[in-house]
Tab-separated table of C-alpha atoms and ligand atoms in Angstrom:
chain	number	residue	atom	x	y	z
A	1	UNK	CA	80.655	78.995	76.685
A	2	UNK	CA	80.591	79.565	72.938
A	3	UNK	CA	79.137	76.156	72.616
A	4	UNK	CA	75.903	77.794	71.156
A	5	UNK	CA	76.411	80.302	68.295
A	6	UNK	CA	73.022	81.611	69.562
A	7	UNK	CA	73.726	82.463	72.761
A	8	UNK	CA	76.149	85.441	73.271
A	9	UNK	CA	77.998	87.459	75.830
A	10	UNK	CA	80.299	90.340	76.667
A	11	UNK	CA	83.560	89.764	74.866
A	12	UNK	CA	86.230	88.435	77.526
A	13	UNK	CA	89.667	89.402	77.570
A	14	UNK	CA	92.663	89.714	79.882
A	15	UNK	CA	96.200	89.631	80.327
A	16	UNK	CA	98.438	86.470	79.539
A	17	UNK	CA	101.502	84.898	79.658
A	18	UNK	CA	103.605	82.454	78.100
A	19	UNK	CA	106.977	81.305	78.705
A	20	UNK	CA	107.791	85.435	79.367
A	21	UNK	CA	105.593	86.662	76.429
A	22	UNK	CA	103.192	88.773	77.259
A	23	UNK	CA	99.998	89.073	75.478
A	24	UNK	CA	96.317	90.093	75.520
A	25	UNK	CA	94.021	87.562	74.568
A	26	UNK	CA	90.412	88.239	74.034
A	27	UNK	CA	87.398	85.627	73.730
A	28	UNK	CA	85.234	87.232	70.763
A	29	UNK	CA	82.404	84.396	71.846
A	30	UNK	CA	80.750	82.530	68.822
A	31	UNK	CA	80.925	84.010	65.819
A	32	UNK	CA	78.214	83.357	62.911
A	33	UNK	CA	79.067	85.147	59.567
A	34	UNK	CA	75.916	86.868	58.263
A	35	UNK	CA	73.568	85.643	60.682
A	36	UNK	CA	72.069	88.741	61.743
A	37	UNK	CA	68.877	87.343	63.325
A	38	UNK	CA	70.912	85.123	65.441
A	39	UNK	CA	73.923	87.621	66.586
A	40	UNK	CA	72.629	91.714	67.230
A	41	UNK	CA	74.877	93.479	65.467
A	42	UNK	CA	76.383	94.567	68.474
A	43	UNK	CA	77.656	91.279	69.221
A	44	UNK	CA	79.248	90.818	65.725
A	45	UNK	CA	80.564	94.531	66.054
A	46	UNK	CA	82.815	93.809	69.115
A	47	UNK	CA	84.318	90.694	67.572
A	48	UNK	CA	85.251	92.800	64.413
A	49	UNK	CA	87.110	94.797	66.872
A	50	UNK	CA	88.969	92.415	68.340
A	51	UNK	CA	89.362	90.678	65.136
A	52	UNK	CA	91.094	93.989	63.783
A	53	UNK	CA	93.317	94.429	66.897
A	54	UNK	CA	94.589	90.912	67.576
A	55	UNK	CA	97.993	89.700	65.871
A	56	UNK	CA	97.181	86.188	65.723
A	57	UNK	CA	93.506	84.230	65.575
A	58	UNK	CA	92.761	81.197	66.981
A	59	UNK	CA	89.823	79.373	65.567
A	60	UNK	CA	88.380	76.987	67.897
A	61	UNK	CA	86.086	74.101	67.009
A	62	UNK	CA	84.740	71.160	68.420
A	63	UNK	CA	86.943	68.318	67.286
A	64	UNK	CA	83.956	65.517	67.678
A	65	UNK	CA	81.996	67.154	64.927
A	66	UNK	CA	81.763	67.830	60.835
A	67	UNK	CA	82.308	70.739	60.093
A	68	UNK	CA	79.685	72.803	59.289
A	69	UNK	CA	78.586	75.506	56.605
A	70	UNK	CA	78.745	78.326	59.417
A	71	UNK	CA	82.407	77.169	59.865
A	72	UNK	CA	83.367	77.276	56.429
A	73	UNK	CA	82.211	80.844	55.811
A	74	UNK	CA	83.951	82.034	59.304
A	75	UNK	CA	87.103	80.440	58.188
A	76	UNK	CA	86.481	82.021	54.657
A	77	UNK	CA	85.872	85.474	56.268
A	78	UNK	CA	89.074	84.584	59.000
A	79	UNK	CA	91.419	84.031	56.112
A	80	UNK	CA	90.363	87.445	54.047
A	81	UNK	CA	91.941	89.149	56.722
A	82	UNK	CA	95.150	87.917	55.747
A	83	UNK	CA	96.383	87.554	59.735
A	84	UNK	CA	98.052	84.940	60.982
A	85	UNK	CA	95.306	81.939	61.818
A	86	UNK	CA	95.696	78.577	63.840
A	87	UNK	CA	93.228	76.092	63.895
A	88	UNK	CA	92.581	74.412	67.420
A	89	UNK	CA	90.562	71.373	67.145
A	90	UNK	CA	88.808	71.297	70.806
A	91	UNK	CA	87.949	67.860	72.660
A	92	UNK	CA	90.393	65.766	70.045
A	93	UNK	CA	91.071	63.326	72.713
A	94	UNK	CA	88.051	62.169	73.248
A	95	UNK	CA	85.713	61.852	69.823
A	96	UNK	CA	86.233	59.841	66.162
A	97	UNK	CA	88.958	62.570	65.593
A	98	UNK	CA	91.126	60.496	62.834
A	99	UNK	CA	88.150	60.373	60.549
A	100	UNK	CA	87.743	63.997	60.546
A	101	UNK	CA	91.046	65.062	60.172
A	102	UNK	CA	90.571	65.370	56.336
A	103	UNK	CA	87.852	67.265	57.117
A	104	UNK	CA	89.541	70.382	59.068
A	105	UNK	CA	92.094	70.554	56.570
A	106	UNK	CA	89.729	71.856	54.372
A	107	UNK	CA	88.631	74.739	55.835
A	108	UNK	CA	92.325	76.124	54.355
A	109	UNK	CA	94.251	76.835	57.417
A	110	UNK	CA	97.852	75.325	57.704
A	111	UNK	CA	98.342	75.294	61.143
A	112	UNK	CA	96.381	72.758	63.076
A	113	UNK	CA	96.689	71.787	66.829
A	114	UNK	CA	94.609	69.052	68.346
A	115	UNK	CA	93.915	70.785	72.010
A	116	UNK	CA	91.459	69.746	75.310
A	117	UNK	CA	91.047	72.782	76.902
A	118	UNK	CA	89.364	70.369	79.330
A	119	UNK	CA	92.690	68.456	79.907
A	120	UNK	CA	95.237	71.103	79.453
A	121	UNK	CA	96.595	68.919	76.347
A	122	UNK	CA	97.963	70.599	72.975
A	123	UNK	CA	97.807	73.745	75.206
A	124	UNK	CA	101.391	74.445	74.911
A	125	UNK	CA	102.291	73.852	71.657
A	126	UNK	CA	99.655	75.982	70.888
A	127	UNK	CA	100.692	78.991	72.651
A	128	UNK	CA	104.296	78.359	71.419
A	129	UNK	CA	103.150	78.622	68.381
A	130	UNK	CA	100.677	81.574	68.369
A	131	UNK	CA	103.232	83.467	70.995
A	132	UNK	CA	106.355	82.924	69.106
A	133	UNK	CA	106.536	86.358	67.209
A	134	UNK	CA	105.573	88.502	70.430
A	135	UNK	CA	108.443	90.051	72.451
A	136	UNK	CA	109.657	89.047	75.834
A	137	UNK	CA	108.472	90.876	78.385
A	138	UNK	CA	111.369	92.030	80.770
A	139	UNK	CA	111.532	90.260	83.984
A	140	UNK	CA	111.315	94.051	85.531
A	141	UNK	CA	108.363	95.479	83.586
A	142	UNK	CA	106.208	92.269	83.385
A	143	UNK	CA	103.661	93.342	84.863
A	144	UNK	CA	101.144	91.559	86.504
A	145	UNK	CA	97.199	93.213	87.633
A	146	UNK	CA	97.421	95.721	89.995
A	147	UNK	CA	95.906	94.250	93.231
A	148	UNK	CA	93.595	97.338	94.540
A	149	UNK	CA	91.822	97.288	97.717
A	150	UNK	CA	88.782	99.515	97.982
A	151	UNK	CA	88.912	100.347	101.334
A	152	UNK	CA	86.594	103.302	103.806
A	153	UNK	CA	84.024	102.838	106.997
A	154	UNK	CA	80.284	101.540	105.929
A	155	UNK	CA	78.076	103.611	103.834
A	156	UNK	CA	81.021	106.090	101.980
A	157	UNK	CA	79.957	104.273	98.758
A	158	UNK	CA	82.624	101.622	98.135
A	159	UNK	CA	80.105	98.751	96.618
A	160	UNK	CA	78.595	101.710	94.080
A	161	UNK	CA	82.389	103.046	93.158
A	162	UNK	CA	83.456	99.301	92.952
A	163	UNK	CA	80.409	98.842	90.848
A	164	UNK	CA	81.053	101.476	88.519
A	165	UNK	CA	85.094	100.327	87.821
A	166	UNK	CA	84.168	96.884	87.358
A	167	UNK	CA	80.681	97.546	85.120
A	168	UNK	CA	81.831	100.368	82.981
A	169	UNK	CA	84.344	98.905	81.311
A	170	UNK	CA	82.129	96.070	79.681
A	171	UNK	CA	85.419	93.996	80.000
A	172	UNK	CA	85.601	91.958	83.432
A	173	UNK	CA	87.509	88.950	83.003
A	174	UNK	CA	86.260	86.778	85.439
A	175	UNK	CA	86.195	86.539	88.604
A	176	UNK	CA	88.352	84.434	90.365
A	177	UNK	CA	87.605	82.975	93.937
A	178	UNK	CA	89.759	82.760	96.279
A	179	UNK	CA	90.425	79.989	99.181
A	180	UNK	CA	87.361	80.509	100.885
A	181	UNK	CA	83.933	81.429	99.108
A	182	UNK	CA	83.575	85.257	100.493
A	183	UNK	CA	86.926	86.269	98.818
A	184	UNK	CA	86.475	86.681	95.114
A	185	UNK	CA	88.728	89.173	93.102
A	186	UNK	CA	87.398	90.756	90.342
A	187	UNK	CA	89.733	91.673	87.257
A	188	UNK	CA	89.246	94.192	84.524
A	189	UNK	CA	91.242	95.511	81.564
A	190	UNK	CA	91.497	99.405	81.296
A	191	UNK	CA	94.251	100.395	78.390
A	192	UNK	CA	95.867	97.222	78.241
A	193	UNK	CA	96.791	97.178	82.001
A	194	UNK	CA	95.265	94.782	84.321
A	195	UNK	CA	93.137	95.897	87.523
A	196	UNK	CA	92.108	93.563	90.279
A	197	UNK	CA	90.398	94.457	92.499
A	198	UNK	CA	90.927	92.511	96.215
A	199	UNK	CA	87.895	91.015	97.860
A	200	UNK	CA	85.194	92.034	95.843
A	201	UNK	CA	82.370	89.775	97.963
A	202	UNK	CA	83.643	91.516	101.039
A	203	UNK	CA	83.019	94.857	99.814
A	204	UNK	CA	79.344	94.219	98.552
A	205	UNK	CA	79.091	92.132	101.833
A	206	UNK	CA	76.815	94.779	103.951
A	207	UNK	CA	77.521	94.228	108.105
A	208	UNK	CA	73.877	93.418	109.612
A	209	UNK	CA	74.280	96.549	112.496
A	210	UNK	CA	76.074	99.399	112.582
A	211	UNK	CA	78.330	98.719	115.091
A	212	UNK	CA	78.950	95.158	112.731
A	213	UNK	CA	79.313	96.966	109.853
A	214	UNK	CA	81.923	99.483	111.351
A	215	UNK	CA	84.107	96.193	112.749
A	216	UNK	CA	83.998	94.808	109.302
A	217	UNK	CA	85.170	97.326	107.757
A	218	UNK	CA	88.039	97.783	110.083
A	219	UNK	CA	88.850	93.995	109.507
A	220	UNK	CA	88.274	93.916	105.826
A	221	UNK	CA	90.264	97.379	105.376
A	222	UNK	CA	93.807	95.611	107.379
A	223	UNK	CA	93.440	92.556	105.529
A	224	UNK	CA	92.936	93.909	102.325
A	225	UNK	CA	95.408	96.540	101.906
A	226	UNK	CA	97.955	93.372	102.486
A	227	UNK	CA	96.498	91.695	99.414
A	228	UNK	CA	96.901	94.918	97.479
A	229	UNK	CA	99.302	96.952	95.723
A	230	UNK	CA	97.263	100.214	96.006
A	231	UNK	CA	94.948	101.306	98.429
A	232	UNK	CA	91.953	103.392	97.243
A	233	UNK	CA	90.818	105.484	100.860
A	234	UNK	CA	87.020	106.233	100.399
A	235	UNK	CA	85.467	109.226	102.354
A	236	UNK	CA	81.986	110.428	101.993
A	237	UNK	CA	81.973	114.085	101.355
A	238	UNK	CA	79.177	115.043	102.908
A	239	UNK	CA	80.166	113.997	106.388
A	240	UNK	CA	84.000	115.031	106.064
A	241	UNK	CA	86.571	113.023	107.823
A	242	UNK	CA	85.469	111.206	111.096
A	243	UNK	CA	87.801	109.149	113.394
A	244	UNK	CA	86.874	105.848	111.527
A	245	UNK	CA	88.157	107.154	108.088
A	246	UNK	CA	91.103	108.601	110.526
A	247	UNK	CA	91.686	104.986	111.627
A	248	UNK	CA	91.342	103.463	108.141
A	249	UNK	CA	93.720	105.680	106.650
A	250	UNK	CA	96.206	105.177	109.131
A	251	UNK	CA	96.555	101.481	108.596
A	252	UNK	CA	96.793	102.552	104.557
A	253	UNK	CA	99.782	104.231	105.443
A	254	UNK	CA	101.156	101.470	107.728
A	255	UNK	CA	100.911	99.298	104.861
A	256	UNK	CA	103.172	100.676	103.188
A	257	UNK	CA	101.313	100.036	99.642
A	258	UNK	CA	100.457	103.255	97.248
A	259	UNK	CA	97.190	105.136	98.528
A	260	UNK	CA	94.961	107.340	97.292
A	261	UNK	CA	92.191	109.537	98.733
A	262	UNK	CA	88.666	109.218	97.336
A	263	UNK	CA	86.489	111.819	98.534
A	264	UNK	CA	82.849	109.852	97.311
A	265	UNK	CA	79.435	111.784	96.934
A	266	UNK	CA	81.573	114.901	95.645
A	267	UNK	CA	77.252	115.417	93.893
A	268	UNK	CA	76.326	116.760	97.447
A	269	UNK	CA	79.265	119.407	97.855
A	270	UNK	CA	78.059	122.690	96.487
A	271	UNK	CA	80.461	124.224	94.062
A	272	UNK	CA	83.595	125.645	94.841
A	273	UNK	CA	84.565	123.515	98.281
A	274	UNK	CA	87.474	121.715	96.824
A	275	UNK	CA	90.191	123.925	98.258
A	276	UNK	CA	88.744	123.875	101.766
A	277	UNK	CA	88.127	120.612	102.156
A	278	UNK	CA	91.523	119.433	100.776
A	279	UNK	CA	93.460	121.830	103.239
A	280	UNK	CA	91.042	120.436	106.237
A	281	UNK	CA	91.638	116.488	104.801
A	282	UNK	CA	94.947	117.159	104.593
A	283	UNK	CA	95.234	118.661	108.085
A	284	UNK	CA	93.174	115.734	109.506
A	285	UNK	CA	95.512	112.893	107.646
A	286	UNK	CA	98.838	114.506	107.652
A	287	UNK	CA	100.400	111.204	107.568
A	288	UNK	CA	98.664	110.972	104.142
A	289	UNK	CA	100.625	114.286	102.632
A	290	UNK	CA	102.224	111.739	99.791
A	291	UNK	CA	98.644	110.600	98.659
A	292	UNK	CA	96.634	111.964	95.842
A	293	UNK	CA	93.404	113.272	96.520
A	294	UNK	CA	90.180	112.547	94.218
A	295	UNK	CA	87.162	114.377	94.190
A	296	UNK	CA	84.571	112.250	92.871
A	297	UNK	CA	81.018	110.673	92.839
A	298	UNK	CA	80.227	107.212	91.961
A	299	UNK	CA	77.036	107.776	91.716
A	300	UNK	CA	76.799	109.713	89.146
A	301	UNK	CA	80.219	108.843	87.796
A	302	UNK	CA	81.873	111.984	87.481
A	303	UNK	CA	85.859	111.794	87.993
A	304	UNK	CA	85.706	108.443	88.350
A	305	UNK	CA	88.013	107.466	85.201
A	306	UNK	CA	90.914	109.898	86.800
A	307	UNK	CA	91.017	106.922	89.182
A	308	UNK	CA	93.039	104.624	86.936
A	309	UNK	CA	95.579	106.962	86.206
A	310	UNK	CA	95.802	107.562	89.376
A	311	UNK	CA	96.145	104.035	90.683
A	312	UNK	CA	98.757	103.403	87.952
A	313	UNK	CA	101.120	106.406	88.987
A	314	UNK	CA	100.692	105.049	93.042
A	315	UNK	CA	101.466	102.152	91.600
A	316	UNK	CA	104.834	102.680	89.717
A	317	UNK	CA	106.078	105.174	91.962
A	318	UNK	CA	105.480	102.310	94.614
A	319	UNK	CA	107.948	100.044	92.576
A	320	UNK	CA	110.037	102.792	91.119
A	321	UNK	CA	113.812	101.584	91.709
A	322	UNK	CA	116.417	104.765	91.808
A	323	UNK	CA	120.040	103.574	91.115
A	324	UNK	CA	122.453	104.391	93.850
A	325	UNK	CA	124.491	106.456	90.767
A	326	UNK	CA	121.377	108.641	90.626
A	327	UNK	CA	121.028	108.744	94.480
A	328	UNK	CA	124.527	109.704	95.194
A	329	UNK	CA	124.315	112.539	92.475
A	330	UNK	CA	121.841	113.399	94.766
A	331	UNK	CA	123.394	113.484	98.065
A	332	UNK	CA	126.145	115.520	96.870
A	333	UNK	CA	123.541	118.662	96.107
A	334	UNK	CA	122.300	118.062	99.589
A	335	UNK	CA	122.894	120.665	102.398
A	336	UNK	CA	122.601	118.517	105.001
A	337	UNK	CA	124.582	119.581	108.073
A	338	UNK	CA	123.331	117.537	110.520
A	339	UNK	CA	125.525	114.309	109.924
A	340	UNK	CA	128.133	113.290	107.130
A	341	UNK	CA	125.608	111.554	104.669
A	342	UNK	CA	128.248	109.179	102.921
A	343	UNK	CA	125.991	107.719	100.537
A	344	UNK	CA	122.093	106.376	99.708
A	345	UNK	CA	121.222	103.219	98.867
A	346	UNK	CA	117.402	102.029	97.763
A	347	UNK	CA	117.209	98.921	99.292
A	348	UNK	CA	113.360	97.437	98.378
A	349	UNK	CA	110.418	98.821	96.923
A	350	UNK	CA	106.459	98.175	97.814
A	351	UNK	CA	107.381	101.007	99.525
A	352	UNK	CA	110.160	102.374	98.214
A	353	UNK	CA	113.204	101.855	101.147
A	354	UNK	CA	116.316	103.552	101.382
A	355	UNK	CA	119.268	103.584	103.514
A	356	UNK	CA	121.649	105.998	104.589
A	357	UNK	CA	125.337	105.186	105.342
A	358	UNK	CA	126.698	108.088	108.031
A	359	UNK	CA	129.376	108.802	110.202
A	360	UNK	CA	127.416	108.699	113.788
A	361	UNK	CA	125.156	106.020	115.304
A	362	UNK	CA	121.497	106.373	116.636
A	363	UNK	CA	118.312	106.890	114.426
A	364	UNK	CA	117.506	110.523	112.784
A	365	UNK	CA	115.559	112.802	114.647
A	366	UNK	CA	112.411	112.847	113.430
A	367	UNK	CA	112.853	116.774	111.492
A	368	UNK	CA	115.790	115.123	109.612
A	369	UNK	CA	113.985	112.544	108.520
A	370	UNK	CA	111.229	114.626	107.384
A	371	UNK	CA	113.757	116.919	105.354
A	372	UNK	CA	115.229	113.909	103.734
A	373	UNK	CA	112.186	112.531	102.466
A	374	UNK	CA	110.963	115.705	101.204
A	375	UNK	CA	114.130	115.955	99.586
A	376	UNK	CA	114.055	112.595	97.900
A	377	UNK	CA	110.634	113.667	96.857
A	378	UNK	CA	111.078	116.750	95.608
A	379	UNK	CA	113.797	115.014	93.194
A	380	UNK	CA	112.114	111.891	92.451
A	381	UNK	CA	108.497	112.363	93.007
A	382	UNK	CA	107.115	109.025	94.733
A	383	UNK	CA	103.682	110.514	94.594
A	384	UNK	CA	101.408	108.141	95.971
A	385	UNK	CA	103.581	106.128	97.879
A	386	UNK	CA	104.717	106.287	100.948
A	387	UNK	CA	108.496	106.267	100.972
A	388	UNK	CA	110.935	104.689	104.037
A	389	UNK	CA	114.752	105.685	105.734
A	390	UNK	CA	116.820	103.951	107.678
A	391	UNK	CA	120.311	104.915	108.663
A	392	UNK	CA	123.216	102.959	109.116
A	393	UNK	CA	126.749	103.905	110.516
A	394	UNK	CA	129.639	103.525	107.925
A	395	UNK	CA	132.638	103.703	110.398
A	396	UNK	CA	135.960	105.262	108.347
B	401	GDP	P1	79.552	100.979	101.224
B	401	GDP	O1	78.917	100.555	102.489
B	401	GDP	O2	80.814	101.746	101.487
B	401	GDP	O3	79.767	99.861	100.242
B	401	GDP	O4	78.554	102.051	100.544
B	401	GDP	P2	77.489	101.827	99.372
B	401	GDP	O5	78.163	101.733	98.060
B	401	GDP	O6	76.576	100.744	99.752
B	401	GDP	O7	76.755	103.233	99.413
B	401	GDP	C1	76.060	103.696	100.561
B	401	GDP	C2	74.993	104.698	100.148
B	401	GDP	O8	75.611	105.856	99.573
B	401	GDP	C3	74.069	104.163	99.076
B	401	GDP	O9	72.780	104.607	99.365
B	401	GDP	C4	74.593	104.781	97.806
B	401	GDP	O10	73.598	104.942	96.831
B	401	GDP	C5	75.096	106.105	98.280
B	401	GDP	N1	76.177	106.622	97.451
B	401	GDP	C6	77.275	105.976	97.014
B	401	GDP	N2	78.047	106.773	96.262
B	401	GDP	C7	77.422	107.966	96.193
B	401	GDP	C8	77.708	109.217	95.555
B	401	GDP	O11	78.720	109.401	94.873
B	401	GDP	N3	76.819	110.224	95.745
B	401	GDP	C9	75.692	110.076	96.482
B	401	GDP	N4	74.887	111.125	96.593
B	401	GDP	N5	75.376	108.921	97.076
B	401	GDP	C10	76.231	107.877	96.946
């Protein structure tokens, strides 16, 4: 892609990976010292910025070629900045590389490392090399994109919010199709965490009647929320919650995966409706009480950044792991008469399960199981998530 100096494009970058090391790594595109009629400003402006952030550069250049004045000057104006700099010499393999070897050791950087990007060779020594300084990420906290399905019946505005997530951040990585050609994930990069977001095609994909449309997004909605780690519900706030959103939400919460409420066209709502409509949402999806609700337009973009916070927070409390030290601290300040509680164990996450060890057989009632997971809520949040119990018999 940066073939052409000329011919510029939105900076990529994205979240990496090598041998446990995490790392960002961002694509600046060609760079041209001084060449303002060739590169807007602009252009030159967001590689300076990722120039100034990164820890380590790679220079790329085409290994079948001289090196070129342009080069020289970028190398000149690489080295000033007095980071660490390797050289990769692209396509080595296949062009009169020995006679030009001389040739990139002038440019002045140490560190060379014949690479085809084409054929995966010189890769790794590479990123052994550039990645050896950065930390390990630990095996707990390495943290992949968050998968998020976009998820609501026709028409509540999913395309336009998905539009807005993916296009306002001028950062999408690329997107990445699946096994069939109407699956494609999009990723972006919001404060150096990773969003994907599940079946992108599908959600632009409009159903050809109503009744088509209403199927599909019944079909899309079960699917997707098993692809994803979150689950953003959309509602259009102008027509308040029918049985379709009913329906939709319900298999969010049968997922299991973190959810949260998007109340779309919030533009249409005269002022001052929030507190009404919440307690009748609320009263309509009561399954739902553990989700965070979002007023919003996409449209017109208001509360529309709250969203990634939000989908973060669903998201850890979704893989939040309580030790049983912490959980049996807990039992004891329990006044729970009902059956001798000997201890609490959280056995999985994605959603967060626990069991209970008591004295009698036979499952909860359905109060007690209520109290206990307000109870484990009120203690340890889980907001977002929806949270499991199971009880077990510990015999004496
Ligand atoms: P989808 O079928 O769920 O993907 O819905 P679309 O994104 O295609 O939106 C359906 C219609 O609602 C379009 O005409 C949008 O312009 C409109 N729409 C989407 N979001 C908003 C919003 O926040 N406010 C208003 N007023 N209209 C919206």
């Amino acid at each position: 892609m940066g073939d052409q100096p000329g011919i510029t494009r939105d900076r990529l970058h994205g979240a990496a990976e090598y041998q446990g090391r995490g790392f960002e790594l961002i694509d600046t595109g060609g760079i041209v010292v001084d060449d303002a009629e060739y590169i807007p400003s602009q252009i030159l402006k967001q590689a300076r910025v990722a120039l100034d952030r990164a820890e380590h550069i790679i220079f790329l250049v085409d290994g079948r070629s001289e090196i070129t004045a342009p080069d020289r000057d970028l190398a000149r104006m690489l080295l000033k900045l007095g980071k660490p700099i390797s050289l990769a010499v692209n396509k080595a393999d296949t062009g009169p590389h020995e006679s030009l070897a001389h040739d990139f050791y002038s440019l002045g950087i140490a560190n060379i490392f014949p690479v085809s990007a084409e054929h995966g060779i010189g890769v790794d020594a590479l990123l052994e090399h550039v990645t050896a300084g950065f930390a390990e990420t630990p095996g707990e906290e390495r943290r992949d994109a968050i998968k998020v399905a976009i998820i609501g019946r026709p028409n509540v505005g999913k395309s336009t919010l998905l539009n807005v997530l993916t296009g306002e951040d001028r950062s999408i990585v690329s997107p990445i199709a699946g096994t069939t050609r109407d699956s494609v994930d999009e990723t972006i990069v919001r404060d150096g965490v990773s969003y994907t977001f599940v079946d992108t095609a599908g959600i632009r994909r409009k159903g050809k009647t109503r009744q088509m449309a209403e199927k599909l997004s019944v079909v899309m909605a079960r699917r997707n929320i098993r692809m994803a780690d979150v689950a953003l519900v959309l509602l259009d706030a102008s027509e308040g919650v029918l049985a379709l959103d009913a329906t939709i939400a319900g298999y969010a919460h049968e997922g299991g995966r973190g959810v949260i409420v998007c109340v779309n066209k919030w533009d249409l709502i005269a002022e001052g409706k929030k507190t009404a409509f919440e307690r009748d949402l609320r009263d309509q999806l009561k399954f739902l009480d553990y989700a965070p609700v979002l007023f919003l337009s996409a449209k017109t973009g208001v509360g529309v950044t709250r969203i990634f916070k939000a989908i973060r927070e669903a998201y850890e409390s979704a893989t939040k792991r309580i030790s049983t030290g912490e959980l049996n601290r807990f039992v004891e300040s329990l006044h729970f008469e009902e059956r001798r509680i000997y201890y609490i164990t959280q056995a999985s996450i994605k959603p967060p399960t626990f069991v209970l060890f008591t004295n009698r057989t036979g499952p909860l009632h359905f109060s007690h199981i209520r109290y206990l997971t307000n109870q484990i809520r009120k203690r340890f949040g889980f907001v977002g998530t929806p949270i499991e119990l199971k009880t077990k018999t510990k015999k004496d």
